[in-house]
XYZ file of C-alpha atoms in Angstrom:
516
model
C -5.078 -6.700 -26.589
C -7.481 -9.613 -26.490
C -11.023 -10.371 -25.510
C -11.618 -12.838 -22.707
C -13.226 -16.198 -23.484
C -16.730 -16.555 -22.082
C -15.643 -19.079 -19.415
C -12.947 -16.751 -18.032
C -15.338 -13.800 -18.116
C -17.910 -15.888 -16.225
C -15.405 -16.635 -13.449
C -14.679 -12.928 -13.015
C -18.387 -12.037 -12.987
C -19.112 -14.767 -10.406
C -16.286 -13.414 -8.213
C -17.583 -9.824 -8.409
C -21.172 -10.895 -7.695
C -19.918 -12.952 -4.735
C -18.209 -9.912 -3.224
C -21.400 -7.846 -3.581
C -23.485 -10.620 -1.982
C -21.159 -10.586 1.041
C -22.053 -6.922 1.491
C -25.769 -7.722 1.336
C -25.317 -10.521 3.887
C -23.621 -8.315 6.477
C -25.943 -5.370 5.826
C -28.454 -7.052 8.157
C -26.099 -6.443 11.103
C -25.164 -2.843 10.327
C -27.700 -0.984 12.448
C -25.325 1.457 14.171
C -22.020 3.271 13.696
C -20.123 1.004 16.116
C -21.051 -2.065 14.080
C -20.131 -0.313 10.815
C -16.699 0.837 12.007
C -15.574 -1.849 14.505
C -18.029 -4.767 14.054
C -18.713 -4.373 17.810
C -15.321 -5.998 18.548
C -16.477 -9.517 17.678
C -14.220 -10.512 14.779
C -11.826 -13.429 15.525
C -8.139 -12.547 15.552
C -7.213 -14.955 12.724
C -9.696 -13.232 10.390
C -8.248 -9.812 11.273
C -4.749 -11.131 10.571
C -5.812 -12.436 7.157
C -7.545 -9.113 6.509
C -4.441 -7.040 7.348
C -2.376 -9.409 5.193
C -4.789 -8.863 2.296
C -4.529 -5.089 2.697
C -0.732 -5.297 2.650
C -0.737 -7.578 -0.397
C -2.177 -5.020 -2.802
C -2.155 -5.109 -6.586
C 0.999 -2.977 -6.414
C 2.685 -5.982 -4.775
C 0.994 -8.457 -7.114
C 2.098 -6.669 -10.277
C 4.926 -4.363 -9.204
C 7.157 -6.697 -7.169
C 7.751 -9.231 -9.987
C 8.641 -6.306 -12.250
C 11.055 -4.981 -9.633
C 12.712 -8.387 -9.224
C 12.886 -8.803 -13.009
C 14.547 -5.410 -13.485
C 16.991 -5.563 -10.570
C 17.260 -8.126 -7.744
C 15.745 -9.061 -4.371
C 16.920 -5.895 -2.615
C 13.288 -4.748 -2.111
C 12.531 -8.001 -0.238
C 14.414 -6.504 2.730
C 11.295 -4.348 3.191
C 9.406 -7.540 4.116
C 12.216 -8.658 6.419
C 11.778 -5.444 8.429
C 8.158 -6.294 9.264
C 8.797 -8.586 12.287
C 10.726 -5.837 14.098
C 8.018 -3.242 13.384
C 5.333 -5.747 14.427
C 7.154 -6.408 17.724
C 7.168 -2.678 18.547
C 3.530 -2.315 17.482
C 2.248 -5.343 19.414
C 4.129 -4.304 22.556
C 3.256 -0.592 22.560
C 0.834 0.524 19.842
C -1.877 -2.145 20.100
C -2.311 -1.825 23.903
C -2.223 1.967 23.581
C -5.062 2.136 21.056
C -7.112 -0.535 22.793
C -6.841 1.316 26.108
C -7.922 4.642 24.617
C -11.091 3.023 23.274
C -11.129 5.567 20.429
C -11.807 4.174 16.964
C -9.865 6.978 15.250
C -6.081 6.822 15.212
C -5.868 10.600 15.479
C -8.157 11.591 18.370
C -5.376 11.220 20.934
C -3.203 13.724 19.054
C -5.685 16.444 20.000
C -5.531 15.358 23.643
C -1.730 15.619 23.554
C -1.031 18.635 21.360
C -4.286 20.335 20.424
C -6.736 20.397 17.516
C -4.049 21.363 14.957
C -2.200 18.058 15.436
C -5.338 15.985 14.941
C -6.411 17.974 11.884
C -2.914 17.813 10.361
C -2.784 14.022 10.730
C -6.330 13.579 9.382
C -5.669 15.683 6.282
C -2.415 13.794 5.660
C -4.174 10.461 6.039
C -7.078 11.317 3.726
C -4.760 12.639 1.016
C -2.539 9.578 1.174
C -5.608 7.317 0.983
C -6.783 9.059 -2.175
C -3.284 8.679 -3.612
C -3.202 5.026 -2.618
C -6.653 4.182 -3.964
C -6.046 6.161 -7.142
C -2.713 4.485 -7.849
C -4.221 1.037 -7.315
C -7.212 1.829 -9.539
C -4.789 3.109 -12.177
C -2.366 0.185 -11.871
C -5.031 -2.510 -12.000
C -6.760 -0.900 -14.983
C -3.453 -0.544 -16.835
C -2.743 -4.257 -16.389
C -6.242 -5.584 -17.008
C -6.603 -3.514 -20.156
C -3.776 -5.548 -21.686
C -5.321 -8.804 -20.457
C -8.949 -8.195 -21.376
C -9.090 -5.581 -24.113
C -11.589 -3.425 -22.185
C -10.991 0.287 -21.620
C -9.300 1.444 -18.423
C -12.274 3.662 -17.543
C -14.703 0.740 -17.814
C -12.485 -1.515 -15.697
C -12.236 1.134 -12.954
C -15.960 1.829 -13.079
C -17.065 -1.809 -12.764
C -14.535 -2.583 -10.050
C -15.270 0.666 -8.197
C -19.035 0.156 -8.183
C -18.688 -3.390 -6.811
C -16.334 -2.250 -4.047
C -18.586 0.667 -3.094
C -21.670 -1.583 -2.890
C -20.221 -4.216 -0.558
C -18.315 -1.671 1.552
C -21.337 0.597 2.042
C -23.725 -2.261 2.798
C -21.526 -4.443 4.972
C -19.211 -1.971 6.716
C -15.936 -3.122 8.260
C -17.261 -6.654 8.788
C -17.893 -7.095 5.053
C -14.487 -5.564 4.325
C -12.754 -7.996 6.667
C -14.523 -11.166 5.512
C -14.181 -10.316 1.823
C -10.497 -9.706 2.491
C -10.218 -13.153 4.071
C -11.570 -14.630 0.827
C -9.390 -12.313 -1.248
C -6.299 -13.310 0.756
C -6.865 -16.939 -0.245
C -7.603 -16.087 -3.892
C -4.591 -13.834 -4.405
C -2.210 -16.268 -2.674
C -3.516 -19.144 -4.813
C -3.205 -16.927 -7.903
C 0.455 -16.185 -7.141
C 1.273 -19.875 -6.669
C -0.566 -20.708 -9.905
C 1.399 -18.091 -11.886
C 4.664 -19.410 -10.418
C 3.743 -22.968 -11.402
C 2.856 -21.920 -14.960
C 6.171 -20.085 -15.432
C 8.221 -23.011 -14.147
C 6.254 -25.491 -16.287
C 7.020 -23.374 -19.379
C 10.715 -23.058 -18.495
C 13.183 -25.160 -20.465
C 15.526 -26.717 -17.931
C 13.160 -26.230 -14.999
C 14.129 -24.897 -11.570
C 17.812 -25.692 -12.010
C 18.072 -23.471 -15.072
C 16.241 -20.647 -13.256
C 18.698 -20.811 -10.353
C 21.737 -20.888 -12.685
C 20.558 -17.816 -14.616
C 19.592 -16.015 -11.407
C 22.986 -16.609 -9.793
C 24.846 -15.609 -12.958
C 22.924 -12.311 -13.109
C 23.000 -11.576 -9.355
C 19.184 -11.773 -9.178
C 19.025 -13.134 -5.613
C 21.091 -10.342 -4.018
C 19.570 -8.463 -1.061
C 21.802 -5.463 -1.767
C 25.139 -4.272 -0.458
C 25.779 -4.798 3.267
C 28.226 -1.892 3.446
C 27.068 1.149 5.489
C 25.960 2.991 2.347
C 22.971 5.342 2.597
C 23.334 6.893 -0.850
C 22.421 3.816 -2.897
C 19.686 1.278 -2.218
C 21.743 -0.874 0.141
C 20.433 -3.571 2.489
C 20.447 -1.093 5.387
C 18.610 1.660 3.502
C 15.734 -0.652 2.598
C 15.708 -2.168 6.108
C 15.413 1.269 7.732
C 12.867 2.419 5.174
C 10.774 -0.716 5.688
C 10.928 -0.443 9.476
C 9.714 3.167 9.507
C 7.042 2.628 6.840
C 5.715 -0.452 8.635
C 5.878 1.395 11.946
C 3.713 4.044 10.327
C 1.331 1.391 8.990
C 0.948 -0.352 12.346
C 0.992 2.821 14.429
C -0.658 5.626 12.438
C -2.619 4.181 9.518
C -6.356 4.081 10.227
C -6.640 0.983 7.990
C -4.806 -1.027 10.642
C -5.699 0.875 13.827
C -9.396 0.358 13.158
C -8.881 -3.393 13.024
C -7.341 -3.441 16.497
C -10.797 -2.491 17.806
C -12.653 -5.223 15.907
C -11.188 -8.006 18.078
C -12.288 -8.971 21.583
C -8.987 -8.255 23.393
C -5.469 -6.834 23.190
C -4.116 -10.379 22.935
C -6.304 -11.185 19.921
C -5.334 -7.902 18.233
C -1.625 -8.646 18.722
C -2.089 -12.170 17.378
C -3.746 -10.784 14.258
C -0.776 -8.486 13.675
C 1.704 -11.340 13.918
C -0.416 -13.550 11.665
C -0.251 -10.823 9.006
C 3.549 -10.756 9.274
C 3.990 -14.524 9.070
C 1.687 -14.640 6.039
C 3.088 -11.626 4.205
C 6.827 -12.350 4.444
C 6.708 -15.718 2.608
C 3.949 -14.488 0.262
C 6.035 -11.484 -0.807
C 8.978 -13.842 -1.365
C 6.801 -15.760 -3.862
C 6.445 -12.599 -5.949
C 10.204 -12.025 -5.943
C 10.670 -15.647 -7.034
C 8.147 -15.008 -9.829
C 10.219 -12.030 -10.988
C 13.429 -14.095 -11.022
C 11.659 -16.916 -12.880
C 10.327 -14.483 -15.491
C 13.833 -13.081 -15.996
C 15.202 -16.568 -16.585
C 12.316 -17.466 -18.900
C 12.851 -14.453 -21.145
C 16.612 -15.000 -21.106
C 16.008 -18.460 -22.544
C 13.390 -17.059 -24.950
C 14.844 -13.637 -25.908
C 12.678 -13.325 -29.015
C 9.565 -13.045 -26.813
C 10.830 -9.948 -25.018
C 10.927 -7.948 -28.241
C 7.159 -7.374 -28.115
C 7.485 -5.966 -24.586
C 10.336 -3.664 -25.608
C 8.346 -2.505 -28.619
C 5.381 -1.616 -26.383
C 7.579 0.409 -24.009
C 9.316 2.191 -26.892
C 5.943 3.142 -28.411
C 4.806 4.572 -25.071
C 7.957 6.661 -24.755
C 7.995 7.777 -28.412
C 4.337 7.720 -29.510
C 4.920 9.585 -32.808
C 8.341 8.194 -33.700
C 9.363 6.470 -36.916
C 10.089 2.692 -37.041
C 13.815 3.455 -37.108
C 13.574 5.598 -33.978
C 11.500 2.919 -32.247
C 14.148 0.285 -33.037
C 16.881 2.584 -31.729
C 14.938 3.138 -28.514
C 14.373 -0.618 -28.103
C 18.115 -1.215 -28.324
C 18.736 1.093 -25.352
C 16.111 -0.392 -23.014
C 17.295 -2.265 -19.923
C 15.304 -4.871 -17.889
C 14.461 -2.207 -15.295
C 12.756 -0.166 -18.038
C 10.217 -2.832 -18.957
C 10.052 -5.056 -15.863
C 6.471 -4.047 -15.002
C 5.264 -5.098 -18.466
C 6.674 -8.622 -18.392
C 4.168 -10.449 -16.179
C 1.090 -9.093 -18.035
C 2.794 -10.116 -21.315
C 3.431 -13.631 -20.015
C -0.172 -13.907 -18.867
C -1.556 -12.758 -22.217
C 0.610 -15.123 -24.257
C 1.095 -18.198 -22.070
C -1.768 -18.673 -19.617
C -4.384 -21.024 -21.100
C -8.089 -20.238 -21.356
C -9.935 -21.213 -18.200
C -7.092 -20.183 -15.904
C -7.039 -16.561 -17.052
C -10.312 -15.862 -15.228
C -8.833 -17.192 -11.978
C -5.659 -15.125 -12.394
C -7.586 -11.936 -13.155
C -9.846 -12.583 -10.146
C -6.697 -12.856 -8.021
C -5.374 -9.543 -9.365
C -8.782 -7.930 -8.805
C -8.895 -9.247 -5.244
C -5.435 -7.778 -4.585
C -6.722 -4.349 -5.621
C -10.211 -4.554 -4.083
C -8.999 -5.519 -0.609
C -6.803 -2.417 -0.298
C -9.350 -0.052 -1.855
C -12.252 -1.245 0.325
C -10.112 -0.806 3.444
C -9.195 2.710 2.340
C -12.833 3.625 1.717
C -14.055 2.357 5.091
C -11.215 3.891 7.111
C -11.490 7.233 5.262
C -15.238 7.364 5.956
C -14.604 6.575 9.632
C -11.955 9.296 9.982
C -14.149 11.848 8.202
C -17.101 11.019 10.445
C -15.201 11.014 13.763
C -12.405 13.545 13.207
C -14.051 16.080 10.923
C -17.840 15.940 11.037
C -18.338 15.138 14.730
C -15.396 17.356 15.744
C -16.186 20.489 13.745
C -19.739 20.253 12.395
C -22.142 18.368 14.671
C -21.450 16.316 17.811
C -25.039 15.334 18.593
C -26.113 12.819 15.963
C -28.658 10.025 16.072
C -27.641 6.501 15.061
C -29.540 6.908 11.799
C -27.753 10.159 10.999
C -24.345 8.639 11.799
C -25.049 5.668 9.550
C -26.206 7.901 6.706
C -23.049 9.975 7.104
C -20.811 6.881 7.011
C -22.620 5.553 3.933
C -22.361 8.842 2.061
C -18.705 9.333 3.036
C -17.857 5.795 1.889
C -19.443 6.431 -1.508
C -17.759 9.832 -1.861
C -14.283 8.536 -1.023
C -14.816 5.575 -3.346
C -15.743 7.908 -6.195
C -12.844 10.258 -5.390
C -10.412 7.329 -5.414
C -11.838 6.163 -8.728
C -11.633 9.695 -10.130
C -8.008 9.976 -9.005
C -7.232 6.732 -10.837
C -8.944 7.953 -14.014
C -7.064 11.262 -13.797
C -3.783 9.341 -13.756
C -4.432 7.720 -17.155
C -1.632 8.743 -19.484
C -0.068 11.119 -16.928
C 2.416 8.966 -15.050
C 4.171 11.927 -13.424
C 1.075 12.468 -11.261
C 1.573 9.007 -9.810
C 5.208 9.811 -8.976
C 4.259 13.119 -7.352
C 1.539 11.477 -5.278
C 3.934 8.856 -3.954
C 6.438 11.585 -3.085
C 3.741 13.470 -1.184
C 2.592 10.321 0.630
C 6.174 9.864 1.848
C 6.106 13.416 3.203
C 2.794 12.839 4.976
C 3.845 9.500 6.466
C 7.055 10.897 7.952
C 5.236 13.868 9.459
C 2.497 11.776 11.047
C 4.833 9.127 12.452
C 7.275 11.631 13.957
C 4.457 13.513 15.680
C 2.881 10.287 16.947
C 6.147 8.975 18.411
C 6.791 12.320 20.110
C 3.317 12.146 21.644
C 3.578 8.668 23.156
C 7.276 8.611 24.116
C 8.005 12.155 25.308
C 5.212 12.732 27.803
C 6.650 16.131 28.801
C 6.425 17.578 25.266
C 3.510 19.974 24.897
C 1.699 21.852 22.151
C 4.352 24.468 21.279
C 7.255 22.024 21.241
C 5.312 19.644 18.982
C 4.259 22.413 16.604
C 7.794 23.786 16.193
C 9.224 20.274 15.778
C 6.600 19.404 13.147
C 7.285 22.572 11.141
C 11.047 21.921 11.219
C 10.541 18.266 10.322
C 8.282 19.077 7.383
C 10.838 21.573 6.049
C 13.516 18.854 6.250
C 11.240 16.391 4.436
C 10.394 18.890 1.687
C 14.088 19.730 1.209
C 15.091 16.061 0.983
C 12.265 15.323 -1.450
C 12.636 18.202 -3.877
C 16.334 19.162 -3.559
C 17.289 17.175 -6.724
C 15.544 20.006 -8.625
C 17.958 22.614 -7.234
C 19.959 24.277 -10.085
C 23.451 22.964 -10.806
C 25.196 26.069 -9.420
C 23.696 25.267 -6.014
C 24.285 21.521 -6.218
C 25.977 21.550 -2.803
C 22.510 22.145 -1.287
C 21.081 18.913 -2.709
C 20.220 15.893 -0.593
C 22.751 13.144 -1.304
C 20.997 10.387 0.645
C 18.825 7.792 -1.085
C 15.179 8.832 -1.473
C 14.075 5.956 0.808
C 15.852 7.722 3.670
C 13.358 10.619 3.544
C 10.855 8.985 5.900
C 13.679 7.919 8.243
C 15.285 11.371 8.501
C 11.922 13.149 8.450
C 10.496 11.089 11.299
C 13.637 11.442 13.411
C 13.768 15.197 12.707
C 10.341 15.757 14.258
C 10.832 13.315 17.112
C 14.347 14.383 18.144
C 13.694 18.111 17.620
C 10.640 17.878 19.864
C 12.627 16.136 22.592
C 15.511 18.642 22.400
C 13.182 21.671 22.549
C 11.408 20.116 25.527
C 14.707 19.592 27.388
C 15.971 23.113 26.658
C 12.654 24.605 27.769
C 12.723 22.562 30.953
C 16.257 23.766 31.803
C 15.309 27.371 31.116
């Protein structure tokens, strides 16, 4: 715990005020719902690409990926390597599809294909996953910044949440996009700065880092054998492809941006720019994790404080002897997430801390603001206008979007606060988001690929698919006497099998029905 020097605190305050001022600047243009949700299709493609990149590069990447690389290896980097393939599919099929429909919501077409149930199912799944996503990012950023600043987690979430709500409500999607462009630069610079500081502190420099990394298998991408039980190269590649396919094809955060450009070509360019920015940027964070591992191998006495913190969290009322015993059992994977905040607290000089914290804040704010705007858009188009009132004036639509943005911002903040001290909630939410993503993607693919599939086939396929997803997710809890009923595949295969279950079941039912 430490209090920030005035200079560092000033940098953070200037950054937060700057983000709010962006919202005030673009508020002059937000006179109608189209401007608020799509910026009237006048945003340049390069800005959209930087914006999507900023949304991808959340604080979970900024703080979680180095911890993952520290605790294991570069196996998770295969997720990034899957992005070009998913982007190729999306730019060839998804982007033209959404642009041609002219519908700002990603879920309106599901009603046209399968009925109101499909649209409502996808909307509910999306809104729940957005709350989970925003809450986890609020929680993660507060957990890290508490160690860096000494302020309470509730206060950190409140200040950050209020700033995000102000500029998102005032400026709409245009403010979200342009603040994300700035945030993309800040967070990328912050990552490079952290990497430089670690290497400059390292005895033996880059050569020593490489030697330690090779000796400890830190640069491995995972086993290339056809193994779907452990986290092999192929498991992560498949998982990344399906998750990114869901992001590019079903996530309102990204679909909405396709409509903010002037053409299909510009929208596709923005998607590819995101990919070419994110892949090397994510590699930087894996390099940071490997560098931190080498640094603490050379300075093993420094890691004791991190182990002590983790042991105290696991055994809050234990004796000193029990704490020492726990510390002796901890492996790098157990405390990987704590290492980068510890390095920042102890090794980053005054003056640079403010810049680093601003970078971490920007990583969180970009994703949260996108979630707020897209959730408000979906609520307005898919719930309010669909079920409550279709005939609304421009003023009423704008008021609705403003109120919905504030409400979803507060709900996301509340979810983050609720997660304080209850880490199992975070795990459950991520499990549920995997269920929702698989269900939405399978239904979407069935809708655009199998043109002969109708309402009943889609409904039966979705029910079967969801049952498969639930079984794969929760079967580890099956009692030992029924262990043969457990899912033996790696948990990252849930979205793969779940998506294919809905898609292939729908196609098979359609073919059997046609023959009958």
